[in-house]
Coordinates of C-alpha atoms and ligand atoms in Angstrom, one line a residue:
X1 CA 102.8 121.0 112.8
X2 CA 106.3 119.9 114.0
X3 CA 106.7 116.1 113.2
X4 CA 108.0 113.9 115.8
X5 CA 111.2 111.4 113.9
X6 CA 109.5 107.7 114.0
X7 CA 110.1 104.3 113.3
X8 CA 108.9 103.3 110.3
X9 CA 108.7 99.2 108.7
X10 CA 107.9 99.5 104.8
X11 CA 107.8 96.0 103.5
X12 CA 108.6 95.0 100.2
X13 CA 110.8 98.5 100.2
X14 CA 113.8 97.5 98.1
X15 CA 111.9 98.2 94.5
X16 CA 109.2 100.0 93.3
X17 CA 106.4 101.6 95.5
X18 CA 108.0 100.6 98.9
X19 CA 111.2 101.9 97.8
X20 CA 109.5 105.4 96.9
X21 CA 107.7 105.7 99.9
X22 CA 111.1 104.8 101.8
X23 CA 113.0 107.8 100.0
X24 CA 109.9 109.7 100.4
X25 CA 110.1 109.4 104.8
X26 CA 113.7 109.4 104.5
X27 CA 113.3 113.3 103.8
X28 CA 111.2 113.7 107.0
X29 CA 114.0 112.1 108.7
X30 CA 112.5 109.2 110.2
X31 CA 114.0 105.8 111.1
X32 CA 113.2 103.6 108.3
X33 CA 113.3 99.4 108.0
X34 CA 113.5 98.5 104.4
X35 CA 112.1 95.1 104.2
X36 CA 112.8 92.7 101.3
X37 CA 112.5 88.8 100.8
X38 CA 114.5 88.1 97.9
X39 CA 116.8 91.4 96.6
X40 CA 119.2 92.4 98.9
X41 CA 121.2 94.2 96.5
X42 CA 118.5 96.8 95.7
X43 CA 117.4 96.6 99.4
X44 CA 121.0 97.8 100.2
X45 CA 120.9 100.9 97.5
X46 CA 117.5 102.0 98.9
X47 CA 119.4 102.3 102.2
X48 CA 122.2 104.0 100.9
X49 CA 119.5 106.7 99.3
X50 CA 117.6 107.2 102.7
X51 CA 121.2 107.9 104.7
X52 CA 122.3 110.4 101.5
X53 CA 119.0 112.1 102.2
X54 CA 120.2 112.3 106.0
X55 CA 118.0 109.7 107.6
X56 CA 118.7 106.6 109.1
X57 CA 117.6 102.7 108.8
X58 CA 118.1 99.1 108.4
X59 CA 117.9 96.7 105.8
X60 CA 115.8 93.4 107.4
X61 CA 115.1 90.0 105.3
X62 CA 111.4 88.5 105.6
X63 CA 108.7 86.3 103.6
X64 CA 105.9 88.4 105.1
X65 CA 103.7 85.3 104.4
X66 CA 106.0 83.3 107.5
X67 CA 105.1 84.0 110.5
X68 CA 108.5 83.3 112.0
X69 CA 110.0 85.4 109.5
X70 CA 107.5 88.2 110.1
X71 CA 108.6 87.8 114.4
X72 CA 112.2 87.8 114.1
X73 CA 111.7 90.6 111.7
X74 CA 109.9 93.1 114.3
X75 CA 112.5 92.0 116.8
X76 CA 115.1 93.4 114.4
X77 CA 113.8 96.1 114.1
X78 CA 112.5 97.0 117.1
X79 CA 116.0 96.0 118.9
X80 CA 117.6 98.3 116.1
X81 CA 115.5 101.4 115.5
X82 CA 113.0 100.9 118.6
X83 CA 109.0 100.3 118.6
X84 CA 107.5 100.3 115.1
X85 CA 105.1 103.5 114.8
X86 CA 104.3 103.6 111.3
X87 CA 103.8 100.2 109.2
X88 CA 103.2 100.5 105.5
X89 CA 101.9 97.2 104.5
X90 CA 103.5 97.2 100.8
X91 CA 104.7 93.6 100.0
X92 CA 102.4 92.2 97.2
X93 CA 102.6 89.6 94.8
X94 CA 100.3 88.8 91.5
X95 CA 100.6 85.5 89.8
X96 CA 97.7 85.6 87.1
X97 CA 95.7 83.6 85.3
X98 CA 91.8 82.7 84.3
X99 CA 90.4 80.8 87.2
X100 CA 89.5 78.1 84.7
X101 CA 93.8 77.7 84.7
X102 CA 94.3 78.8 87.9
X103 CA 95.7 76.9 90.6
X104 CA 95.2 76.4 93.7
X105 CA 99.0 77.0 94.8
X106 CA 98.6 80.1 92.5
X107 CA 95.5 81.6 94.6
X108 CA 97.2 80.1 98.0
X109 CA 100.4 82.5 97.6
X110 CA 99.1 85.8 96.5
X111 CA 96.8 85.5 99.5
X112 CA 99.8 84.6 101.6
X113 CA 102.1 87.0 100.9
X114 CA 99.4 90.4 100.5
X115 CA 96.8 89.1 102.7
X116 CA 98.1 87.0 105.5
X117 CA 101.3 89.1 105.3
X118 CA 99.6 92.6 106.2
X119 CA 97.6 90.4 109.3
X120 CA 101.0 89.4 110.2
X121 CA 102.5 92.3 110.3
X122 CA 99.8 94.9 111.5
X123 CA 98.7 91.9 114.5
X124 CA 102.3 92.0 115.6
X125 CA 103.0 95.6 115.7
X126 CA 99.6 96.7 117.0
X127 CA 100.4 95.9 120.5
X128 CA 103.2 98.8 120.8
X129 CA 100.9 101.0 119.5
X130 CA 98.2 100.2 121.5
X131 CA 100.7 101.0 124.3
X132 CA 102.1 103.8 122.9
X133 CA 99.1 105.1 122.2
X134 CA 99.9 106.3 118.7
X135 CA 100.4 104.6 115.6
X136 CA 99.6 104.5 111.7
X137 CA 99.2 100.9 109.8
X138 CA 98.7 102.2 106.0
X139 CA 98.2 99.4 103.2
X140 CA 98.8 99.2 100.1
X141 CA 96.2 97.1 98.2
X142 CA 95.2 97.9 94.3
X143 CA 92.4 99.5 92.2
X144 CA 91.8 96.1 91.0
X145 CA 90.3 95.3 94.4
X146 CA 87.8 97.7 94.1
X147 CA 86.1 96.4 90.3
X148 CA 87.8 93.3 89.5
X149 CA 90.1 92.4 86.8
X150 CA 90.3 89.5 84.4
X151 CA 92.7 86.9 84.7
X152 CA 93.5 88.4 88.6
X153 CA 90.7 86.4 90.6
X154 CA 93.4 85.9 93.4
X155 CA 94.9 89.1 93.4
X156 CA 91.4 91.1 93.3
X157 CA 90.2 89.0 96.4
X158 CA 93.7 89.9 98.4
X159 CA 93.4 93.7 97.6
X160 CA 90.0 93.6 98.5
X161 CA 90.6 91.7 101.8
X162 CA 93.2 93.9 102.4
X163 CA 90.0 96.6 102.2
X164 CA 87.8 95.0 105.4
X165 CA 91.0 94.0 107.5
X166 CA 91.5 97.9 107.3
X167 CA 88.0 99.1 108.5
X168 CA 87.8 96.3 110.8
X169 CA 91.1 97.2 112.5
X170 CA 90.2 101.3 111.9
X171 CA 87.4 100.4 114.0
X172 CA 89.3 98.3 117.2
X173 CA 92.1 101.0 117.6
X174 CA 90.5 104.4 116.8
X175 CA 90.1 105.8 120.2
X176 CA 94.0 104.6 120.6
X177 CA 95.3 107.6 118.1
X178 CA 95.8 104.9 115.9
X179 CA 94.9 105.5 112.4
X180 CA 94.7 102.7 109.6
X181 CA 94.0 103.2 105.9
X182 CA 94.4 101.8 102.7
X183 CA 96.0 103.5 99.4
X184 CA 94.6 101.8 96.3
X185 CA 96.8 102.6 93.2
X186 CA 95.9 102.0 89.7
X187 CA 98.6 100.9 87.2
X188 CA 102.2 102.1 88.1
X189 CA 105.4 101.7 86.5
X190 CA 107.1 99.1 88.6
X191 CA 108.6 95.8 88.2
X192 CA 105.1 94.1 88.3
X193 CA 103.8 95.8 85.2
X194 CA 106.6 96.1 83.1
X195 CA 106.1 92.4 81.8
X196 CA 102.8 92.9 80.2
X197 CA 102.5 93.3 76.7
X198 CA 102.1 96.0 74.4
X199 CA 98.6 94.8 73.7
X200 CA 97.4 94.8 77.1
X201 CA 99.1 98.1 78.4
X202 CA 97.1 99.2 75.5
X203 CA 94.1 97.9 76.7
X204 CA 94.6 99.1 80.2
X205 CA 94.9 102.5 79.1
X206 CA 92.1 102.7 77.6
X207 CA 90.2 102.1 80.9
X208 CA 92.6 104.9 82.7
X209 CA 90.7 108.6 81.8
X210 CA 94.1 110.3 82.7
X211 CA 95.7 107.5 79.4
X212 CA 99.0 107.2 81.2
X213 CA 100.4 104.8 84.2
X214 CA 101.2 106.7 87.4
X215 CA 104.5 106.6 89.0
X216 CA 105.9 105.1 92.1
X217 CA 106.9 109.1 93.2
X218 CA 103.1 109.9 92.5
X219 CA 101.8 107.4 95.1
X220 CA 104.6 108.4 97.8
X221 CA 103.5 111.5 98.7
X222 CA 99.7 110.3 99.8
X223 CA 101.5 107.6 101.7
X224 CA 103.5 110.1 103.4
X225 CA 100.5 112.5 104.6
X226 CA 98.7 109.2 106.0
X227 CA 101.7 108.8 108.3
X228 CA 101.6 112.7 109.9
X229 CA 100.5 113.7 113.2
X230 CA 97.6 116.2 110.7
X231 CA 96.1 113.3 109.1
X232 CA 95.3 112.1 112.6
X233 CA 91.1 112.0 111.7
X234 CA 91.9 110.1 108.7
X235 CA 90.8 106.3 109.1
X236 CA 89.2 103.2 107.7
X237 CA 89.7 104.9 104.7
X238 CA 90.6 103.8 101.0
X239 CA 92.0 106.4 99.0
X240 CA 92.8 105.8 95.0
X241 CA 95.6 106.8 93.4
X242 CA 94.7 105.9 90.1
X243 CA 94.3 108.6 87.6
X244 CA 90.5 108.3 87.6
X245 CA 90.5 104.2 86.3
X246 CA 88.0 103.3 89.1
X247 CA 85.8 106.5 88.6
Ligands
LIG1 P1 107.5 95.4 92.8 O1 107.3 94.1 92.2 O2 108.2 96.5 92.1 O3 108.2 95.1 94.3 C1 107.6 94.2 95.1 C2 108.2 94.4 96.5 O4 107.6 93.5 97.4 C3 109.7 94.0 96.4 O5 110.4 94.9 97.3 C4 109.7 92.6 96.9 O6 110.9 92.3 97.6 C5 108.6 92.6 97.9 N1 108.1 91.3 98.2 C6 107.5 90.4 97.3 N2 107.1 89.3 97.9 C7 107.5 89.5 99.2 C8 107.4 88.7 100.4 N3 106.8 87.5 100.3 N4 107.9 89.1 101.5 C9 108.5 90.4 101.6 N5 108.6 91.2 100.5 C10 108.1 90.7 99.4 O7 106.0 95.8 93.3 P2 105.3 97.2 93.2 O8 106.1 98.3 93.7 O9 104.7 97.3 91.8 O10 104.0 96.9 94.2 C11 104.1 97.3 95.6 C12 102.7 97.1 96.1 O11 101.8 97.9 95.3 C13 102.1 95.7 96.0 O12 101.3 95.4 97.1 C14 101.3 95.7 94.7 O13 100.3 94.8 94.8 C15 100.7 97.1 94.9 N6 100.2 97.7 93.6 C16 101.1 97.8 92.5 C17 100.6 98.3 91.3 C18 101.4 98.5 90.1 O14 100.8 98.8 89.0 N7 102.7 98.4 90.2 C19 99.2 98.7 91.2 C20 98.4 98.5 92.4 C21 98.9 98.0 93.5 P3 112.2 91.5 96.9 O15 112.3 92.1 95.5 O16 113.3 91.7 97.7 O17 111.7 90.1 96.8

């Protein structure tokens, strides 16, 4: 099935997961927005990438947990590249600790930038696609919101928002050719888990069947078939990528 060259906003696309999804829709030669809050550098390289692979974009600045920044970011974008079409909610934070230590600002900004920042960005690019009568809204939320994790209260109860805002959404805009799913990864090799300790990749392995962390390139490709025009009966649904940990 020929695919049709869209615009597409990844946030949180200048590192990691967003960035391999980015490189990954740059090779179906689609208009891509790499979003990024704080790296512009790497946001700028991940650009360079998607135009050597033939595509074309835009690098656009945003705390996905502002609403103002989240506005004047679809206005870039849309005055740019045109309508958004495809949104890959991607931008996530984790700031752990026991909830006996945890504070509140600590639980207040991991739900602001994963959970409050996908509503942000999914309520304000759902009207296009309402419109247009075609869109895809696909979030990225974590394994970890499916069975919990110690020391990740906040960050569990994000992902696993992130979880209902998809079915609920799946459920307003189906009969819109609007599709709206959730990818769920286990551990990957990013920025995020590179700072734990030996000791505790150790002890997250053990709970992985497959006894290895998957890679940003392993989660891109899933994220990529969720966007096509053939995965168009495809919604409300969470798929893991996680090399069996939440069998
Ligand atoms: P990285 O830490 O490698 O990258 C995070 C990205 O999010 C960066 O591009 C960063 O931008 C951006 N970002 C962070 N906060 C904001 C914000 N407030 N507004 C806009 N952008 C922001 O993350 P990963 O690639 O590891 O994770 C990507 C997603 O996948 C997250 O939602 C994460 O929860 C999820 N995930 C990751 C797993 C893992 O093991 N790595 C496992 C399961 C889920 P900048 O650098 O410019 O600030």
């Amino acid at each position: 099935m020929e695919e049709l060259s869209r615009v597409v906003l990844i946030t949180g696309a200048s590192r990691g997961i967003g960035r391999a999804i980015a490189l990954r829709l740059a090779e179906q030669g689609h208009r891509i927005a790499v979003n990024y809050n704080s790296h512009k550098e790497d946001a700028e390289k991940v650009l360079e990438e998607i135009n050597k692979l033939g595509a074309s974009g835009i690098i656009v600045k945003a705390n996905v947990s502002v609403l103002d920044e989240v506005q004047e970011m679809i206005k870039t974008v849309e005055n740019s590249l045109g309508n958004i079409e495809i949104l890959y909610n991607n931008a996530g934070i984790i700031s752990d600790s026991l909830l006996m230590r945890m504070k509140p600002e600590d639980f207040d900004k991991v739900i602001d930038t994963n959970l409050k920042g996908t509503f942000y960005c999914t309520k304000l690019c759902i009207n296009n696609m309402i419109k247009n009568r075609w869109g895809r809204v696909i979030n990225i939320s974590s394994v970890v919101g499916i069975r919990g994790n110690i020391g990740q209260s906040n960050y569990s109860a994000s992902k696993a928002g992130i979880h209902s805002f998809t079915k609920s959404v799946a459920k307003e805009v189906a009969t819109r050719n609007i599709t709206v799913n959730v990818i769920a990864p286990g551990y990957v090799s990013t920025a995020t888990t590179n700072v734990l300790s030996e000791k505790v990749k150790k002890e997250v392995m053990s709970w992985i069947p497959m006894q290895r962390f998957g890679e940003p390139e392993e989660i891109a490709p899933i994220a990529a078939f969720l966007s096509r025009e053939e995965a168009r009966y495809i919604t409300g649904e969470i798929i893991r990528v996680d090399g069996g940990m939440a069998i």
